[in-house]
PDB file of C-alpha atoms in Angstrom:
ATOM      1  CA  MET A  23       6.656 -57.679   2.332  1.00  0.00           C
ATOM      2  CA  MET A  24       7.684 -61.225   1.676  1.00  0.00           C
ATOM      3  CA  HIS A  25       9.939 -61.328   4.717  1.00  0.00           C
ATOM      4  CA  GLN A  26       9.659 -65.073   5.145  1.00  0.00           C
ATOM      5  CA  LYS A  27      10.288 -66.178   1.574  1.00  0.00           C
ATOM      6  CA  SER A  28      13.859 -67.337   2.012  1.00  0.00           C
ATOM      7  CA  VAL A  29      14.145 -68.755  -1.519  1.00  0.00           C
ATOM      8  CA  LEU A  30      13.247 -65.371  -2.993  1.00  0.00           C
ATOM      9  CA  ARG A  31      15.686 -63.603  -0.683  1.00  0.00           C
ATOM     10  CA  VAL A  32      18.590 -65.883  -1.475  1.00  0.00           C
ATOM     11  CA  VAL A  33      17.950 -65.969  -5.219  1.00  0.00           C
ATOM     12  CA  SER A  34      17.507 -62.222  -5.474  1.00  0.00           C
ATOM     13  CA  LYS A  35      20.666 -61.637  -3.450  1.00  0.00           C
ATOM     14  CA  LEU A  36      22.481 -63.844  -5.922  1.00  0.00           C
ATOM     15  CA  LEU A  37      20.902 -62.107  -8.885  1.00  0.00           C
ATOM     16  CA  ILE A  38      21.286 -58.438  -7.980  1.00  0.00           C
ATOM     17  CA  PRO A  39      25.080 -58.116  -8.468  1.00  0.00           C
ATOM     18  CA  PRO A  40      24.990 -59.705 -11.961  1.00  0.00           C
ATOM     19  CA  ILE A  41      22.035 -57.450 -12.855  1.00  0.00           C
ATOM     20  CA  LEU A  42      24.019 -54.348 -11.869  1.00  0.00           C
ATOM     21  CA  LEU A  43      27.073 -55.608 -13.713  1.00  0.00           C
ATOM     22  CA  PHE A  44      24.977 -56.394 -16.786  1.00  0.00           C
ATOM     23  CA  ALA A  45      23.526 -52.872 -16.676  1.00  0.00           C
ATOM     24  CA  LEU A  46      27.028 -51.415 -16.735  1.00  0.00           C
ATOM     25  CA  TYR A  47      27.943 -53.744 -19.590  1.00  0.00           C
ATOM     26  CA  VAL A  48      24.899 -52.667 -21.591  1.00  0.00           C
ATOM     27  CA  GLN A  49      25.718 -49.035 -20.817  1.00  0.00           C
ATOM     28  CA  PHE A  50      29.325 -49.041 -21.943  1.00  0.00           C
ATOM     29  CA  HIS A  51      29.124 -51.743 -24.583  1.00  0.00           C
ATOM     30  CA  GLY A  52      26.248 -50.025 -26.378  1.00  0.00           C
ATOM     31  CA  ASP A  53      28.658 -48.771 -29.047  1.00  0.00           C
ATOM     32  CA  PHE A  54      29.453 -52.304 -30.094  1.00  0.00           C
ATOM     33  CA  GLY A  55      26.332 -54.326 -29.509  1.00  0.00           C
ATOM     34  CA  PRO A  56      22.651 -53.819 -28.835  1.00  0.00           C
ATOM     35  CA  GLY A  57      21.941 -51.622 -25.880  1.00  0.00           C
ATOM     36  CA  GLY A  58      22.689 -48.144 -24.705  1.00  0.00           C
ATOM     37  CA  GLY A  59      21.797 -45.675 -22.041  1.00  0.00           C
ATOM     38  CA  PHE A  60      18.050 -46.252 -21.990  1.00  0.00           C
ATOM     39  CA  GLN A  61      18.190 -50.018 -21.611  1.00  0.00           C
ATOM     40  CA  ALA A  62      21.062 -49.821 -19.141  1.00  0.00           C
ATOM     41  CA  GLY A  63      19.171 -47.326 -17.015  1.00  0.00           C
ATOM     42  CA  VAL A  64      16.118 -49.563 -16.907  1.00  0.00           C
ATOM     43  CA  ILE A  65      18.174 -52.637 -15.994  1.00  0.00           C
ATOM     44  CA  PHE A  66      20.039 -50.686 -13.326  1.00  0.00           C
ATOM     45  CA  ALA A  67      16.744 -49.545 -11.836  1.00  0.00           C
ATOM     46  CA  THR A  68      15.382 -53.093 -12.004  1.00  0.00           C
ATOM     47  CA  ALA A  69      18.069 -54.235  -9.569  1.00  0.00           C
ATOM     48  CA  PHE A  70      16.954 -51.688  -6.974  1.00  0.00           C
ATOM     49  CA  ILE A  71      13.277 -52.366  -7.603  1.00  0.00           C
ATOM     50  CA  LEU A  72      13.848 -56.103  -7.116  1.00  0.00           C
ATOM     51  CA  TYR A  73      15.686 -55.316  -3.900  1.00  0.00           C
ATOM     52  CA  GLY A  74      12.840 -53.090  -2.786  1.00  0.00           C
ATOM     53  CA  LEU A  75      10.221 -55.744  -3.560  1.00  0.00           C
ATOM     54  CA  ILE A  76      12.004 -58.496  -1.670  1.00  0.00           C
ATOM     55  CA  PHE A  77      13.558 -56.693   1.268  1.00  0.00           C
ATOM     56  CA  GLY A  78      11.032 -53.880   1.665  1.00  0.00           C
ATOM     57  CA  VAL A  79      11.073 -50.389   0.264  1.00  0.00           C
ATOM     58  CA  ALA A  80      12.386 -48.930   3.522  1.00  0.00           C
ATOM     59  CA  THR A  81      15.548 -51.033   3.215  1.00  0.00           C
ATOM     60  CA  ALA A  82      15.943 -50.072  -0.439  1.00  0.00           C
ATOM     61  CA  ARG A  83      15.617 -46.427   0.548  1.00  0.00           C
ATOM     62  CA  ARG A  84      18.530 -46.896   2.891  1.00  0.00           C
ATOM     63  CA  VAL A  85      20.611 -48.399   0.076  1.00  0.00           C
ATOM     64  CA  ILE A  86      19.784 -45.626  -2.375  1.00  0.00           C
ATOM     65  CA  PRO A  87      17.842 -42.725  -0.839  1.00  0.00           C
ATOM     66  CA  ALA A  88      15.059 -41.005  -2.755  1.00  0.00           C
ATOM     67  CA  ALA A  89      17.096 -37.788  -2.778  1.00  0.00           C
ATOM     68  CA  ALA A  90      19.893 -39.656  -4.592  1.00  0.00           C
ATOM     69  CA  THR A  91      17.553 -40.991  -7.275  1.00  0.00           C
ATOM     70  CA  ARG A  92      16.111 -37.517  -7.803  1.00  0.00           C
ATOM     71  CA  THR A  93      19.600 -36.087  -8.117  1.00  0.00           C
ATOM     72  CA  MET A  94      20.454 -38.813 -10.655  1.00  0.00           C
ATOM     73  CA  LEU A  95      17.275 -37.963 -12.529  1.00  0.00           C
ATOM     74  CA  SER A  96      18.235 -34.344 -13.020  1.00  0.00           C
ATOM     75  CA  LEU A  97      22.015 -34.810 -13.296  1.00  0.00           C
ATOM     76  CA  GLY A  98      21.584 -37.125 -16.283  1.00  0.00           C
ATOM     77  CA  LEU A  99      19.589 -34.599 -18.269  1.00  0.00           C
ATOM     78  CA  LEU A 100      22.035 -31.861 -17.234  1.00  0.00           C
ATOM     79  CA  LEU A 101      24.932 -33.999 -18.447  1.00  0.00           C
ATOM     80  CA  TYR A 102      23.237 -34.509 -21.813  1.00  0.00           C
ATOM     81  CA  GLY A 103      22.385 -30.836 -22.208  1.00  0.00           C
ATOM     82  CA  GLY A 104      25.778 -29.843 -20.830  1.00  0.00           C
ATOM     83  CA  THR A 105      27.523 -31.872 -23.537  1.00  0.00           C
ATOM     84  CA  GLY A 106      25.565 -29.880 -26.093  1.00  0.00           C
ATOM     85  CA  ILE A 107      26.450 -26.581 -24.443  1.00  0.00           C
ATOM     86  CA  TRP A 108      30.097 -27.661 -24.230  1.00  0.00           C
ATOM     87  CA  SER A 109      30.251 -28.227 -27.972  1.00  0.00           C
ATOM     88  CA  LEU A 110      28.479 -24.890 -28.416  1.00  0.00           C
ATOM     89  CA  LEU A 111      31.143 -23.160 -26.297  1.00  0.00           C
ATOM     90  CA  LEU A 112      33.892 -24.777 -28.374  1.00  0.00           C
ATOM     91  CA  GLY A 113      32.494 -23.010 -31.393  1.00  0.00           C
ATOM     92  CA  GLY A 114      30.498 -25.833 -32.950  1.00  0.00           C
ATOM     93  CA  GLU A 115      26.817 -26.547 -33.265  1.00  0.00           C
ATOM     94  CA  PHE A 116      24.676 -27.862 -30.424  1.00  0.00           C
ATOM     95  CA  LEU A 117      25.608 -31.535 -29.769  1.00  0.00           C
ATOM     96  CA  ASP A 118      28.340 -31.505 -32.419  1.00  0.00           C
ATOM     97  CA  TYR A 119      30.773 -33.957 -30.850  1.00  0.00           C
ATOM     98  CA  ASN A 120      33.546 -33.527 -33.426  1.00  0.00           C
ATOM     99  CA  LEU A 121      35.090 -30.682 -31.445  1.00  0.00           C
ATOM    100  CA  LEU A 122      35.080 -32.336 -28.020  1.00  0.00           C
ATOM    101  CA  ALA A 123      38.481 -33.972 -28.502  1.00  0.00           C
ATOM    102  CA  SER A 124      41.533 -33.513 -30.690  1.00  0.00           C
ATOM    103  CA  THR A 125      40.249 -35.693 -33.523  1.00  0.00           C
ATOM    104  CA  PRO A 126      36.647 -35.863 -34.725  1.00  0.00           C
ATOM    105  CA  SER A 127      36.401 -39.604 -34.139  1.00  0.00           C
ATOM    106  CA  ALA A 128      37.707 -39.344 -30.575  1.00  0.00           C
ATOM    107  CA  GLY A 129      35.298 -36.455 -30.055  1.00  0.00           C
ATOM    108  CA  GLN A 130      32.392 -38.502 -31.337  1.00  0.00           C
ATOM    109  CA  HIS A 131      33.371 -41.345 -29.047  1.00  0.00           C
ATOM    110  CA  LEU A 132      33.566 -39.085 -26.000  1.00  0.00           C
ATOM    111  CA  GLY A 133      30.350 -37.298 -26.880  1.00  0.00           C
ATOM    112  CA  ILE A 134      28.385 -40.510 -27.335  1.00  0.00           C
ATOM    113  CA  LEU A 135      29.786 -41.908 -24.102  1.00  0.00           C
ATOM    114  CA  LEU A 136      28.765 -38.802 -22.129  1.00  0.00           C
ATOM    115  CA  VAL A 137      25.362 -38.548 -23.727  1.00  0.00           C
ATOM    116  CA  GLU A 138      24.542 -42.228 -23.235  1.00  0.00           C
ATOM    117  CA  PHE A 139      25.679 -41.990 -19.641  1.00  0.00           C
ATOM    118  CA  GLY A 140      23.353 -39.039 -19.181  1.00  0.00           C
ATOM    119  CA  VAL A 141      20.447 -40.999 -20.652  1.00  0.00           C
ATOM    120  CA  GLY A 142      21.232 -43.976 -18.420  1.00  0.00           C
ATOM    121  CA  MET A 143      21.352 -41.842 -15.285  1.00  0.00           C
ATOM    122  CA  THR A 144      18.102 -40.085 -16.045  1.00  0.00           C
ATOM    123  CA  VAL A 145      16.251 -43.301 -16.894  1.00  0.00           C
ATOM    124  CA  ALA A 146      17.566 -45.176 -13.847  1.00  0.00           C
ATOM    125  CA  GLY A 147      16.714 -42.206 -11.638  1.00  0.00           C
ATOM    126  CA  ALA A 148      13.265 -41.833 -13.161  1.00  0.00           C
ATOM    127  CA  MET A 149      12.329 -45.505 -12.838  1.00  0.00           C
ATOM    128  CA  THR A 150      13.510 -45.738  -9.234  1.00  0.00           C
ATOM    129  CA  THR A 151      11.803 -42.463  -8.333  1.00  0.00           C
ATOM    130  CA  ILE A 152       8.507 -43.596  -9.848  1.00  0.00           C
ATOM    131  CA  PHE A 153       8.770 -46.931  -8.042  1.00  0.00           C
ATOM    132  CA  TYR A 154       9.491 -45.240  -4.697  1.00  0.00           C
ATOM    133  CA  THR A 155       6.601 -42.859  -5.144  1.00  0.00           C
ATOM    134  CA  PHE A 156       4.157 -45.652  -5.985  1.00  0.00           C
ATOM    135  CA  ALA A 157       5.472 -47.835  -3.184  1.00  0.00           C
ATOM    136  CA  ALA A 158       5.129 -45.032  -0.662  1.00  0.00           C
ATOM    137  CA  GLN A 159       1.483 -44.711  -1.678  1.00  0.00           C
ATOM    138  CA  THR A 160       0.882 -48.427  -1.364  1.00  0.00           C
ATOM    139  CA  LEU A 161       2.455 -48.767   2.034  1.00  0.00           C
ATOM    140  CA  GLY A 162       0.785 -45.630   3.349  1.00  0.00           C
ATOM    141  CA  GLY A 163       4.057 -44.301   4.730  1.00  0.00           C
ATOM    142  CA  ASP A 164       7.651 -45.330   4.629  1.00  0.00           C
ATOM    143  CA  ASP A 165       8.526 -47.909   7.257  1.00  0.00           C
ATOM    144  CA  THR A 166       5.422 -49.950   7.847  1.00  0.00           C
ATOM    145  CA  PRO A 167       4.837 -52.659   5.271  1.00  0.00           C
ATOM    146  CA  LYS A 168       1.178 -53.541   5.406  1.00  0.00           C
ATOM    147  CA  GLU A 169       0.262 -55.104   2.141  1.00  0.00           C
ATOM    148  CA  GLU A 170       1.845 -57.529  -0.245  1.00  0.00           C
ATOM    149  CA  VAL A 171       2.318 -56.305  -3.750  1.00  0.00           C
TER     150      VAL A 171
ATOM    151  CA  MET B  29      -0.077 -62.456 -29.067  1.00  0.00           C
ATOM    152  CA  ALA B  30      -3.597 -61.929 -30.336  1.00  0.00           C
ATOM    153  CA  GLY B  31      -4.753 -64.535 -27.816  1.00  0.00           C
ATOM    154  CA  THR B  32      -3.299 -62.637 -24.867  1.00  0.00           C
ATOM    155  CA  ALA B  33      -4.719 -59.359 -26.174  1.00  0.00           C
ATOM    156  CA  ILE B  34      -8.232 -60.777 -26.538  1.00  0.00           C
ATOM    157  CA  SER B  35      -8.189 -62.459 -23.144  1.00  0.00           C
ATOM    158  CA  MET B  36      -7.046 -59.157 -21.624  1.00  0.00           C
ATOM    159  CA  LEU B  37     -10.215 -57.632 -23.054  1.00  0.00           C
ATOM    160  CA  TRP B  38     -12.485 -60.334 -21.627  1.00  0.00           C
ATOM    161  CA  LEU B  39     -10.988 -60.839 -18.178  1.00  0.00           C
ATOM    162  CA  ARG B  40     -12.408 -58.899 -15.263  1.00  0.00           C
ATOM    163  CA  ASP B  41      -9.637 -59.875 -12.842  1.00  0.00           C
ATOM    164  CA  LEU B  42      -7.141 -57.056 -13.227  1.00  0.00           C
ATOM    165  CA  PHE B  43      -4.288 -58.999 -11.645  1.00  0.00           C
ATOM    166  CA  ALA B  44      -4.493 -61.527 -14.474  1.00  0.00           C
ATOM    167  CA  VAL B  45      -4.754 -58.675 -16.978  1.00  0.00           C
ATOM    168  CA  VAL B  46      -1.512 -57.145 -15.682  1.00  0.00           C
ATOM    169  CA  MET B  47       0.256 -60.495 -15.935  1.00  0.00           C
ATOM    170  CA  LEU B  48      -1.090 -61.017 -19.449  1.00  0.00           C
ATOM    171  CA  SER B  49       0.108 -57.575 -20.510  1.00  0.00           C
ATOM    172  CA  GLY B  50       3.575 -58.551 -19.305  1.00  0.00           C
ATOM    173  CA  ILE B  51       3.382 -61.718 -21.387  1.00  0.00           C
ATOM    174  CA  TYR B  52       2.122 -59.667 -24.333  1.00  0.00           C
ATOM    175  CA  SER B  53       5.190 -57.420 -24.048  1.00  0.00           C
ATOM    176  CA  LEU B  54       7.441 -60.442 -23.962  1.00  0.00           C
ATOM    177  CA  PHE B  55       5.811 -61.749 -27.159  1.00  0.00           C
ATOM    178  CA  ALA B  56       6.290 -58.310 -28.714  1.00  0.00           C
ATOM    179  CA  ALA B  57       9.974 -58.437 -27.742  1.00  0.00           C
ATOM    180  CA  VAL B  58      10.318 -61.827 -29.430  1.00  0.00           C
ATOM    181  CA  LEU B  59       8.619 -60.392 -32.524  1.00  0.00           C
ATOM    182  CA  TYR B  60      11.152 -57.537 -32.596  1.00  0.00           C
ATOM    183  CA  VAL B  61      14.011 -60.027 -32.352  1.00  0.00           C
ATOM    184  CA  VAL B  62      12.548 -61.927 -35.301  1.00  0.00           C
ATOM    185  CA  MET B  63      12.471 -58.649 -37.235  1.00  0.00           C
ATOM    186  CA  ASP B  64      16.131 -58.008 -36.326  1.00  0.00           C
ATOM    187  CA  ALA B  65      15.406 -54.987 -34.160  1.00  0.00           C
ATOM    188  CA  VAL B  66      17.402 -56.191 -31.177  1.00  0.00           C
ATOM    189  CA  ASP B  67      17.695 -52.784 -29.534  1.00  0.00           C
ATOM    190  CA  VAL B  68      13.933 -52.280 -29.569  1.00  0.00           C
ATOM    191  CA  ALA B  69      13.358 -55.827 -28.305  1.00  0.00           C
ATOM    192  CA  PHE B  70      15.732 -55.131 -25.448  1.00  0.00           C
ATOM    193  CA  THR B  71      13.802 -52.048 -24.425  1.00  0.00           C
ATOM    194  CA  GLU B  72      10.432 -53.752 -24.791  1.00  0.00           C
ATOM    195  CA  ALA B  73      11.496 -56.661 -22.601  1.00  0.00           C
ATOM    196  CA  ALA B  74      12.980 -54.413 -19.917  1.00  0.00           C
ATOM    197  CA  VAL B  75      10.305 -51.717 -19.854  1.00  0.00           C
ATOM    198  CA  GLY B  76       7.143 -53.422 -21.098  1.00  0.00           C
ATOM    199  CA  ALA B  77       7.537 -56.794 -19.449  1.00  0.00           C
ATOM    200  CA  GLY B  78       9.559 -55.688 -16.445  1.00  0.00           C
ATOM    201  CA  ILE B  79       9.084 -52.219 -15.036  1.00  0.00           C
ATOM    202  CA  SER B  80       5.560 -51.477 -16.202  1.00  0.00           C
ATOM    203  CA  THR B  81       4.278 -54.789 -14.808  1.00  0.00           C
ATOM    204  CA  VAL B  82       5.724 -53.887 -11.412  1.00  0.00           C
ATOM    205  CA  LEU B  83       4.229 -50.393 -11.587  1.00  0.00           C
ATOM    206  CA  MET B  84       0.843 -51.791 -12.642  1.00  0.00           C
ATOM    207  CA  LEU B  85       0.918 -54.174  -9.674  1.00  0.00           C
ATOM    208  CA  GLY B  86       1.759 -51.212  -7.457  1.00  0.00           C
ATOM    209  CA  THR B  87      -1.253 -49.400  -8.852  1.00  0.00           C
ATOM    210  CA  LEU B  88      -3.448 -52.461  -8.304  1.00  0.00           C
ATOM    211  CA  ALA B  89      -2.496 -52.445  -4.646  1.00  0.00           C
ATOM    212  CA  LEU B  90      -3.854 -48.874  -4.493  1.00  0.00           C
ATOM    213  CA  THR B  91      -7.083 -49.566  -6.345  1.00  0.00           C
ATOM    214  CA  LYS B  92      -9.417 -52.519  -6.621  1.00  0.00           C
ATOM    215  CA  SER B  93      -8.251 -55.573  -8.494  1.00  0.00           C
ATOM    216  CA  LYS B  94     -11.627 -56.337 -10.045  1.00  0.00           C
ATOM    217  CA  GLU B  95     -13.107 -54.454 -12.927  1.00  0.00           C
ATOM    218  CA  ARG B  96     -16.699 -53.351 -12.482  1.00  0.00           C
ATOM    219  CA  ALA B  97     -19.000 -55.256 -14.815  1.00  0.00           C
ATOM    220  CA  HIS B  98     -20.774 -53.109 -17.354  1.00  0.00           C
ATOM    221  CA  LYS B  99     -24.318 -54.202 -18.041  1.00  0.00           C
ATOM    222  CA  LYS B 100     -25.080 -51.814 -20.873  1.00  0.00           C
ATOM    223  CA  ILE B 101     -23.209 -51.933 -24.159  1.00  0.00           C
ATOM    224  CA  SER B 102     -22.535 -48.413 -25.404  1.00  0.00           C
ATOM    225  CA  TYR B 103     -22.306 -48.201 -29.170  1.00  0.00           C
ATOM    226  CA  GLY B 104     -20.766 -44.720 -29.524  1.00  0.00           C
ATOM    227  CA  PRO B 105     -17.218 -45.700 -28.455  1.00  0.00           C
ATOM    228  CA  LEU B 106     -17.449 -48.920 -30.490  1.00  0.00           C
ATOM    229  CA  VAL B 107     -18.237 -46.989 -33.670  1.00  0.00           C
ATOM    230  CA  LEU B 108     -15.422 -44.527 -32.907  1.00  0.00           C
ATOM    231  CA  VAL B 109     -12.891 -47.309 -32.365  1.00  0.00           C
ATOM    232  CA  LEU B 110     -13.961 -49.161 -35.528  1.00  0.00           C
ATOM    233  CA  LEU B 111     -13.762 -45.915 -37.512  1.00  0.00           C
ATOM    234  CA  THR B 112     -10.283 -45.051 -36.226  1.00  0.00           C
ATOM    235  CA  GLY B 113      -9.080 -48.593 -36.785  1.00  0.00           C
ATOM    236  CA  GLY B 114     -10.517 -48.578 -40.296  1.00  0.00           C
ATOM    237  CA  VAL B 115      -8.770 -45.309 -41.138  1.00  0.00           C
ATOM    238  CA  LEU B 116      -5.479 -46.665 -39.795  1.00  0.00           C
ATOM    239  CA  ILE B 117      -5.768 -49.891 -41.792  1.00  0.00           C
ATOM    240  CA  TYR B 118      -6.697 -47.850 -44.872  1.00  0.00           C
ATOM    241  CA  GLY B 119      -3.503 -45.855 -44.270  1.00  0.00           C
ATOM    242  CA  THR B 120      -1.362 -48.992 -44.243  1.00  0.00           C
ATOM    243  CA  LEU B 121      -2.605 -49.935 -47.737  1.00  0.00           C
ATOM    244  CA  ASP B 122      -0.374 -47.250 -49.224  1.00  0.00           C
ATOM    245  CA  MET B 123       2.691 -48.445 -47.346  1.00  0.00           C
ATOM    246  CA  PRO B 124       5.417 -50.293 -49.253  1.00  0.00           C
ATOM    247  CA  ARG B 125       5.667 -54.036 -48.713  1.00  0.00           C
ATOM    248  CA  TYR B 126       7.776 -55.191 -45.777  1.00  0.00           C
ATOM    249  CA  GLY B 127      11.347 -55.707 -46.979  1.00  0.00           C
ATOM    250  CA  ASP B 128      10.864 -53.739 -50.208  1.00  0.00           C
ATOM    251  CA  ALA B 129      14.302 -52.406 -51.200  1.00  0.00           C
ATOM    252  CA  ASN B 130      12.809 -49.408 -53.015  1.00  0.00           C
ATOM    253  CA  ALA B 131      10.773 -48.213 -50.056  1.00  0.00           C
ATOM    254  CA  PRO B 132      11.402 -44.528 -49.182  1.00  0.00           C
ATOM    255  CA  ILE B 133      12.775 -45.533 -45.794  1.00  0.00           C
ATOM    256  CA  HIS B 134      15.640 -47.373 -47.488  1.00  0.00           C
ATOM    257  CA  SER B 135      16.520 -44.699 -50.040  1.00  0.00           C
ATOM    258  CA  HIS B 136      16.597 -41.527 -47.950  1.00  0.00           C
ATOM    259  CA  VAL B 137      19.277 -41.200 -45.255  1.00  0.00           C
ATOM    260  CA  ALA B 138      19.597 -44.869 -44.302  1.00  0.00           C
ATOM    261  CA  ASN B 139      22.221 -45.537 -46.957  1.00  0.00           C
ATOM    262  CA  ARG B 140      24.424 -42.782 -45.650  1.00  0.00           C
ATOM    263  CA  TYR B 141      24.112 -44.127 -42.113  1.00  0.00           C
ATOM    264  CA  ILE B 142      25.067 -47.609 -43.254  1.00  0.00           C
ATOM    265  CA  GLU B 143      27.961 -46.541 -45.488  1.00  0.00           C
ATOM    266  CA  LYS B 144      29.470 -43.633 -43.612  1.00  0.00           C
ATOM    267  CA  SER B 145      28.608 -43.940 -39.931  1.00  0.00           C
ATOM    268  CA  GLY B 146      31.721 -46.052 -39.417  1.00  0.00           C
ATOM    269  CA  SER B 147      34.023 -43.261 -40.568  1.00  0.00           C
ATOM    270  CA  GLU B 148      31.917 -40.267 -39.505  1.00  0.00           C
ATOM    271  CA  VAL B 149      30.914 -41.412 -36.051  1.00  0.00           C
ATOM    272  CA  GLY B 150      32.742 -44.603 -35.214  1.00  0.00           C
ATOM    273  CA  PRO B 151      30.756 -47.125 -33.220  1.00  0.00           C
ATOM    274  CA  PRO B 152      30.130 -50.418 -35.040  1.00  0.00           C
ATOM    275  CA  ASN B 153      26.528 -50.374 -33.772  1.00  0.00           C
ATOM    276  CA  ILE B 154      24.796 -48.070 -36.252  1.00  0.00           C
ATOM    277  CA  VAL B 155      21.763 -47.766 -33.981  1.00  0.00           C
ATOM    278  CA  THR B 156      23.959 -46.101 -31.360  1.00  0.00           C
ATOM    279  CA  SER B 157      25.464 -43.719 -33.923  1.00  0.00           C
ATOM    280  CA  VAL B 158      22.053 -42.698 -35.187  1.00  0.00           C
ATOM    281  CA  LEU B 159      20.508 -42.317 -31.741  1.00  0.00           C
ATOM    282  CA  ALA B 160      23.326 -40.529 -29.995  1.00  0.00           C
ATOM    283  CA  SER B 161      25.001 -38.590 -32.783  1.00  0.00           C
ATOM    284  CA  TYR B 162      22.962 -38.086 -35.966  1.00  0.00           C
ATOM    285  CA  ARG B 163      19.737 -37.808 -34.024  1.00  0.00           C
ATOM    286  CA  GLY B 164      21.247 -36.528 -30.787  1.00  0.00           C
ATOM    287  CA  TYR B 165      18.739 -33.737 -30.555  1.00  0.00           C
ATOM    288  CA  ASP B 166      15.816 -36.187 -30.675  1.00  0.00           C
ATOM    289  CA  THR B 167      17.373 -38.331 -27.978  1.00  0.00           C
ATOM    290  CA  LEU B 168      17.805 -35.232 -25.817  1.00  0.00           C
ATOM    291  CA  GLY B 169      14.088 -34.665 -26.222  1.00  0.00           C
ATOM    292  CA  GLU B 170      13.324 -38.254 -25.275  1.00  0.00           C
ATOM    293  CA  THR B 171      15.463 -37.992 -22.167  1.00  0.00           C
ATOM    294  CA  ALA B 172      13.590 -34.823 -21.283  1.00  0.00           C
ATOM    295  CA  VAL B 173      10.320 -36.756 -21.694  1.00  0.00           C
ATOM    296  CA  VAL B 174      11.463 -39.436 -19.234  1.00  0.00           C
ATOM    297  CA  PHE B 175      12.582 -36.682 -16.858  1.00  0.00           C
ATOM    298  CA  THR B 176       9.241 -34.918 -17.171  1.00  0.00           C
ATOM    299  CA  ALA B 177       7.352 -38.173 -16.571  1.00  0.00           C
ATOM    300  CA  ALA B 178       9.185 -38.766 -13.304  1.00  0.00           C
ATOM    301  CA  ILE B 179       8.689 -35.141 -12.246  1.00  0.00           C
ATOM    302  CA  GLY B 180       4.997 -35.469 -13.104  1.00  0.00           C
ATOM    303  CA  VAL B 181       4.620 -38.562 -10.924  1.00  0.00           C
ATOM    304  CA  LEU B 182       6.440 -36.784  -8.105  1.00  0.00           C
ATOM    305  CA  VAL B 183       4.247 -33.704  -8.362  1.00  0.00           C
ATOM    306  CA  ILE B 184       0.977 -35.621  -8.578  1.00  0.00           C
ATOM    307  CA  ILE B 185       1.392 -38.376  -5.982  1.00  0.00           C
ATOM    308  CA  GLY B 186       4.761 -37.693  -4.380  1.00  0.00           C
ATOM    309  CA  ARG B 187       3.341 -34.626  -2.697  1.00  0.00           C
ATOM    310  CA  ARG B 188       0.556 -36.394  -0.809  1.00  0.00           C
ATOM    311  CA  ARG B 189       3.040 -38.488   1.060  1.00  0.00           C
ATOM    312  CA  LYS B 190       4.791 -35.372   2.249  1.00  0.00           C
ATOM    313  CA  ASN B 191       1.525 -33.910   3.528  1.00  0.00           C
ATOM    314  CA  LYS B 192       0.959 -37.094   5.476  1.00  0.00           C
ATOM    315  CA  LYS B 193       4.437 -36.815   6.926  1.00  0.00           C
ATOM    316  CA  ASP B 194       3.835 -33.234   7.980  1.00  0.00           C
ATOM    317  CA  THR B 195       0.897 -34.217  10.158  1.00  0.00           C
ATOM    318  CA  PRO B 196       2.067 -37.274  12.080  1.00  0.00           C
ATOM    319  CA  GLN B 197      -0.235 -36.526  15.026  1.00  0.00           C
ATOM    320  CA  ALA B 198      -3.305 -37.091  12.879  1.00  0.00           C
ATOM    321  CA  PRO B 199      -4.930 -40.492  13.396  1.00  0.00           C
ATOM    322  CA  LYS B 200      -3.416 -43.108  11.129  1.00  0.00           C
ATOM    323  CA  THR B 201      -5.866 -43.718   8.349  1.00  0.00           C
ATOM    324  CA  LYS B 202      -4.560 -45.415   5.273  1.00  0.00           C
ATOM    325  CA  GLU B 203      -5.279 -44.460   1.695  1.00  0.00           C
ATOM    326  CA  GLY B 204      -8.826 -43.282   2.452  1.00  0.00           C
ATOM    327  CA  SER B 205      -7.773 -39.917   3.886  1.00  0.00           C
ATOM    328  CA  THR B 206      -5.684 -38.899   0.937  1.00  0.00           C
ATOM    329  CA  SER B 207      -7.924 -39.700  -1.982  1.00  0.00           C
TER     330      SER B 207
END
């Protein structure tokens, strides 16, 4: 779709790297400013969805395959749950980050970082997966773009 | 905001409705910024105005983009909606005024979050401390909800595509064969 729209192609190519960078900023700066895993995941997914809309879903699938997004989807939740189990194994309560490092504050920092990263991965994976699934329906297959969205 | 909502109700062209719902979300995000809830505004702008508009457009490509005109006005749903709305508005009458310092929400655990989250948890953004640490269990549940949503979409419509892939020798009919 939209193979001839050169303005869209050029502008989106310019925009996608800053979008990805901004997603990472929102992810890891969430402790200090607005943002966090959820928003970062959505922004990260937006970059791939934009790419898919402009350059075709088949091309986007080559950049980040559906299997990879599904793995991200489940790995994120596993990471979140795993952090809880980890603190459980260290003798604390579920998701008690105080024990994850030598000092409680370092532990809290590490725990929040891991957990937010898990949220970000799951959300980015989920959004991209949902987009791929919808797009596959719309295009009636994977490689043959037939209809403009 | 009310204008976009009302025109969404009246319009029959679903493409315009999807666009208006995106604009509505953007207005909602601005409203959240005005009320100092920057984190929520962020999410609303990214999810409501961004992703869901794209997904709605994807759905429109699958279905028709015009809503069927209803000739008959059915009164049952109207009464139900008015009743529910009335009950909800009646419920808000008991709520404390916006910005009231003595409201329960400001006297329960919020003070502890504001005073101690710096030393107990660390991050200067209290929202992050509450979401990821104090209420970590809730956030785990929310992440599981997002996960389940994606799995649900995969199970419901991701499977059809696979069936189509399994039978490539079948004549190529588009959406008609699967629905």
